[in-house]
Amino acid sequence: MMPASDPQPFTPDARALRFSERLLGGLLRMLPVRHGRHLVLSHLDRLVRLGGKGWVEVPFGESSLVVDSGDLVGRHFALLRDYDPHVCDVLVAAAGGDESGVLWDIGANQGACSYQMLACVPGVKVVAIEPQAELVALLNHNLSRLSPGKYETYCVGLGLQNEQLTLTIEEGNRGHASLYETDVNKASTSEVVEIVTPGEVLGQSRLGPPSLIKIDVEGYESVVLSALGEHLAQWHTRAVVFESHLEGRPKFAAIVESLEAAGYDLYRITKTITKTLLYPLASADQPATDFVALRRGLDHSDALRRMMRS
């Protein structure tokens, strides 16, 4: 396995955003809220859909990025310039001003988290890990524009052993691609993907171990976290943000146990209209599907402490 940072050229025939799209995106971004824009856009989606599968050129900072307008994440990023902003909030706060940090974006998809982190923490370096070949080509295209020399991409998934598995990819929402069976009523395709261990990625990487990790792998989190478990204590990773719909099930209990044993405290990530907040995992009255494991014994940044609730 080698980093995919030098793939075959990716030359999409990307169009510019239409005036109506620029106008709607600008109006949504002007709303005086931190969270809620994506929900509004989801409700409007049938009216403002960017139109069939195709590439769109999107201004981003001093550069421009290409996204797939026929995909859910791409559509939202094109108009709002972010996706899952609460995840980025926590990662930025956990970075604590560490301009030399390394983010492992596991399940990078179209790269929204990586792009946001590079914009918010300019010194951070990114290792984008994504098993879908076309998306890795897209990631290389965009990251080479946004942060040349400060990224690596790997066209793999992470697991407990080297193997090949079948990934089911939902039409119109490649962020929902899963190594488990998905809704048979939805149109989908499949792709055989390579699974490797975290140690193998680290052995190939020039950037060193991750100080921050984001995991969004649609039900495969317990496997990925198990694979990471033996490394986290050695890497001194500051924070691991992950999505899970398994709370209350044995697999989630195993995730919690392994992270606590590795030296982490777990928090639920919750949202109000204006803020991203963190509640201890024991606060069962605060429902969440996104969680963060914070390494014990580290001095938290002021931004992170402001998020924390008892």
C-alpha atoms as one frame of an Amber mdcrd trajectory, in Angstrom:
protein
   0.000   0.000   0.000   1.281   3.439  -0.951  -0.197   6.905  -0.369  -2.451
   7.973  -3.220  -1.007  11.489  -3.286   0.163  11.097  -6.887  -2.824   9.514
  -8.684  -3.745   9.688 -12.323  -4.786  13.253 -13.214  -8.296  14.158 -12.119
  -9.671  16.621 -14.647 -13.386  17.119 -14.006 -15.467  19.243 -16.345 -16.712
  21.433 -13.511 -19.193  24.246 -13.972 -19.416  27.426 -11.937 -22.217  27.892
  -9.435 -25.326  29.443 -10.928 -26.473  32.858  -9.729 -29.442  31.295  -7.924
 -27.136  28.893  -6.102 -24.720  31.656  -5.104 -27.634  33.766  -3.886 -29.246
  31.009  -1.838 -25.923  29.919  -0.347 -25.040  33.491   0.558 -28.403  34.045
   2.239 -28.120  30.808   4.237 -24.583  31.617   5.345 -25.782  35.011   6.564
 -28.219  33.461   9.032 -27.087  34.429  12.572 -26.861  30.814  13.738 -24.121
  28.240  14.157 -26.356  25.229  13.544 -29.529  24.890  11.530 -28.459  26.014
   8.072 -28.022  22.448   6.862 -31.452  21.504   8.210 -33.028  24.410   6.323
 -31.186  23.389   3.172 -32.350  19.786   3.563 -35.956  20.982   3.653 -35.360
  23.118   0.569 -33.389  20.426  -1.226 -36.093  19.467  -3.675 -36.339  23.071
  -4.822 -32.637  23.980  -4.905 -31.026  20.696  -5.900 -27.955  21.558  -7.935
 -29.068  19.191 -10.622 -27.900  15.698 -11.566 -24.532  14.195 -10.996 -21.829
  16.590 -12.074 -18.861  18.583 -10.844 -19.188  22.108  -9.471 -16.392  24.625
  -8.834 -16.794  26.156  -5.370 -14.901  29.196  -4.006 -13.203  28.338  -0.706
 -10.910  30.813   0.998  -8.299  31.938  -1.489  -8.715  28.800  -3.573 -11.512
  26.875  -5.238 -12.567  23.276  -4.778 -14.512  20.816  -6.890 -17.419  18.850
  -5.428 -20.001  16.435  -6.808 -23.290  18.314  -7.115 -25.266  15.080  -7.366
 -24.163  13.942  -3.926 -25.662  15.043  -0.605 -22.415  16.210   1.011 -21.240
  17.935  -2.160 -24.528  19.786  -2.545 -24.439  21.069   1.025 -20.754  21.989
   0.896 -21.236  23.879  -2.372 -23.825  26.195  -0.823 -22.722  26.360   2.821
 -18.953  25.758   2.561 -19.044  23.252   5.405 -20.639  20.009   6.552 -21.182
  18.748  10.107 -19.801  22.023  11.548 -20.111  20.679  15.105 -17.446  18.069
  14.327 -15.080  20.753  13.085 -15.849  22.921  16.143 -14.720  20.169  18.501
 -11.627  19.267  16.496 -10.505  22.891  16.229 -11.002  23.417  19.964  -9.197
  20.160  20.766  -6.257  21.201  18.588  -5.657  23.939  21.135  -3.635  26.119
  18.804  -1.275  23.271  17.862  -0.255  24.419  14.397   1.845  21.285  13.871
  -0.936  18.774  14.484  -1.922  15.890  12.216  -5.558  15.020  11.497  -6.548
  11.540  10.388  -9.825  11.980   8.518 -11.100   8.392   8.487 -14.016   8.065
   6.098 -13.076  11.362   4.469 -15.757  11.154   1.756 -15.557  14.375  -0.308
 -13.211  15.925   2.253 -15.451  18.504   3.945 -13.900  17.938   7.376 -10.347
  18.093   6.007 -11.030  21.325   4.110 -12.634  22.996   7.128  -9.771  22.013
   9.412  -7.163  23.317   6.981  -9.049  26.609   6.837  -9.454  26.901  10.622
  -6.049  25.541  11.736  -3.743  26.518   8.864  -0.721  24.610  10.185  -2.504
  21.277  10.520  -1.568  18.426   8.196  -4.156  15.982   6.901  -4.143  12.240
   6.286  -7.389  11.549   4.400  -8.410   7.890   4.475 -11.221   6.925   2.090
 -11.842   3.587   0.308 -13.810   4.955  -2.679 -11.348   5.405  -5.551 -13.168
   8.261  -7.300 -13.417  10.223  -4.066  -9.689   9.766  -3.390  -8.957  11.257
  -6.815 -11.226  14.166  -5.881  -9.477  14.580  -2.514  -6.078  14.758  -4.187
  -7.325  17.336  -6.654  -8.710  19.587  -3.921  -6.021  19.104  -1.279  -3.279
  19.847  -3.810  -4.961  23.206  -4.361  -5.687  23.935  -0.732  -2.620  22.620
   1.067   0.152  21.403  -1.255   2.734  19.276   0.519   0.724  19.078   3.757
  -1.509  16.104   3.085  -1.596  12.430   2.242  -4.459  10.321   0.965  -4.948
   6.568   1.250  -7.468   4.667  -0.859  -8.257   2.149   1.894 -10.498   1.475
   4.852  -9.150   0.731   8.315  -9.711  -2.523  10.176  -8.209  -5.198  12.375
  -6.495  -7.046   9.529  -5.583  -6.718   5.879  -8.439  -7.954   3.725 -10.811
  -7.013   0.932 -14.457  -6.220   1.646 -17.450  -5.074  -0.367 -18.570  -1.482
   0.153 -22.207  -0.669  -0.673 -22.536   2.883  -2.015 -25.914   4.576  -1.868
 -26.813   6.537  -4.983 -26.798  10.276  -4.289 -25.255   9.899  -0.841 -21.794
   8.372  -0.980 -21.237   9.516   2.595 -23.659   6.736   3.563 -21.512   4.046
   1.927 -21.262   1.089   4.281 -19.378  -2.150   4.734 -22.600  -3.515   6.170
 -25.788  -4.179   4.218 -27.737  -0.988   3.545 -31.378  -0.297   2.780 -32.303
  -2.660  -0.044 -35.034  -0.233  -1.146 -32.467   2.410  -2.138 -30.505   2.363
  -5.376 -26.878   1.486  -4.811 -23.699   0.159  -6.342 -20.887  -1.836  -4.781
 -17.110  -1.623  -4.844 -14.506  -4.062  -3.537 -12.185  -2.071  -1.264  -8.909
  -2.724   0.514  -8.856  -2.795   4.319  -5.556  -2.302   6.147  -4.493  -1.823
   9.762  -3.778   1.643  11.247  -0.197   0.546  11.840   0.267  -0.004   8.126
  -0.931   3.515   7.314   1.360   4.995   9.960   4.261   2.981   8.580   3.721
   4.543   5.147   3.007   8.072   6.350   5.623  10.830   6.335   3.569  12.955
   8.738   3.769  10.926  11.946   0.990   9.778  14.301  -2.289  11.676  14.493
  -2.943  14.278  17.168  -6.610  14.403  16.079  -8.837  11.707  14.595 -12.263
  11.963  12.984 -14.174   8.751  12.194 -17.332   8.551  10.073 -17.627   5.058
   8.633 -21.359   4.316   8.765 -21.610   1.501  11.280 -18.025   0.269  11.060
 -16.862   2.495  13.945 -16.513  -0.298  16.469 -14.087  -2.158  14.187 -12.044
   0.951  13.398 -11.844   1.968  17.055 -10.834  -1.554  18.041  -8.079  -1.413
  15.452  -6.937   1.982  16.772  -7.170   0.952  20.418  -3.683  -0.487  20.830
  -2.138   2.611  19.217  -3.972   5.500  20.887  -2.134   5.276  24.207   1.213
   5.379  22.383   0.299   8.123  19.916  -0.966  10.547  22.605  -3.803  11.540
  20.293  -5.604  14.520  21.836  -9.124  13.792  20.600 -11.089  11.172  18.682
 -14.416  12.335  17.242 -16.692   9.580  15.989 -20.254   8.984  14.909 -22.203
   6.076  16.370 -25.802   4.887  16.366 -24.953   1.962  18.643 -25.430   3.543
  22.064 -27.090   1.119  24.443 -25.753  -1.896  22.562 -22.843  -4.158  23.510
 -20.642  -2.834  20.687 -20.941   0.704  22.029 -20.089  -0.453  25.551 -16.987
  -2.116  24.129 -16.032   1.148  22.375 -16.361   3.080  25.630 -14.403   0.494
  27.599 -11.517   0.440  25.112 -11.268   4.238  24.911 -11.393   4.660  28.676
  -8.705   1.986  29.056  -6.547   3.911  26.570  -6.779   7.009  28.775  -9.751
   8.941  27.399 -12.884  10.537  28.813 -15.967  10.424  26.612 -18.425  13.219
  25.864 -21.565  13.588  23.816 -21.475  16.303  21.160 -24.731  18.251  21.148
 -25.924  21.345  19.313 -27.986  24.411  20.058 -28.774  27.000  17.404 -25.746
  29.063  18.401 -23.327  26.651  20.105 -21.628  23.274  20.041 -21.633  21.723
  23.526 -20.027  18.708  25.203 -21.740  16.681  27.914 -20.155  13.793  29.838
 -21.261  10.445  28.478 -23.128   9.755  31.730 -25.548  12.592  30.858 -28.044
  10.236  29.282 -30.642  13.013  28.977 -28.537  14.638  26.223 -29.132  12.480
  23.118 -26.374  12.420  20.523 -25.029  10.459  17.599 -21.609  12.141  17.632
 -19.099  11.663  20.431 -15.597  12.776  21.338 -12.965  10.978  23.384 -10.599
  13.498  25.026  -7.246  12.384  26.373  -6.962  12.653  30.141  -4.252  14.806
  31.671  -4.021  17.348  28.859  -4.646  21.040  29.371  -7.798  21.852  27.450
  -7.973  25.035  25.418 -10.287  27.833  26.548 -12.490  27.106  23.550 -12.872
  23.466  24.577 -13.590  24.342  28.213 -16.327  26.746  27.079 -18.018  23.853
  25.285 -18.002  21.548  28.318 -21.030  21.096  30.526 -21.355  19.004  33.668
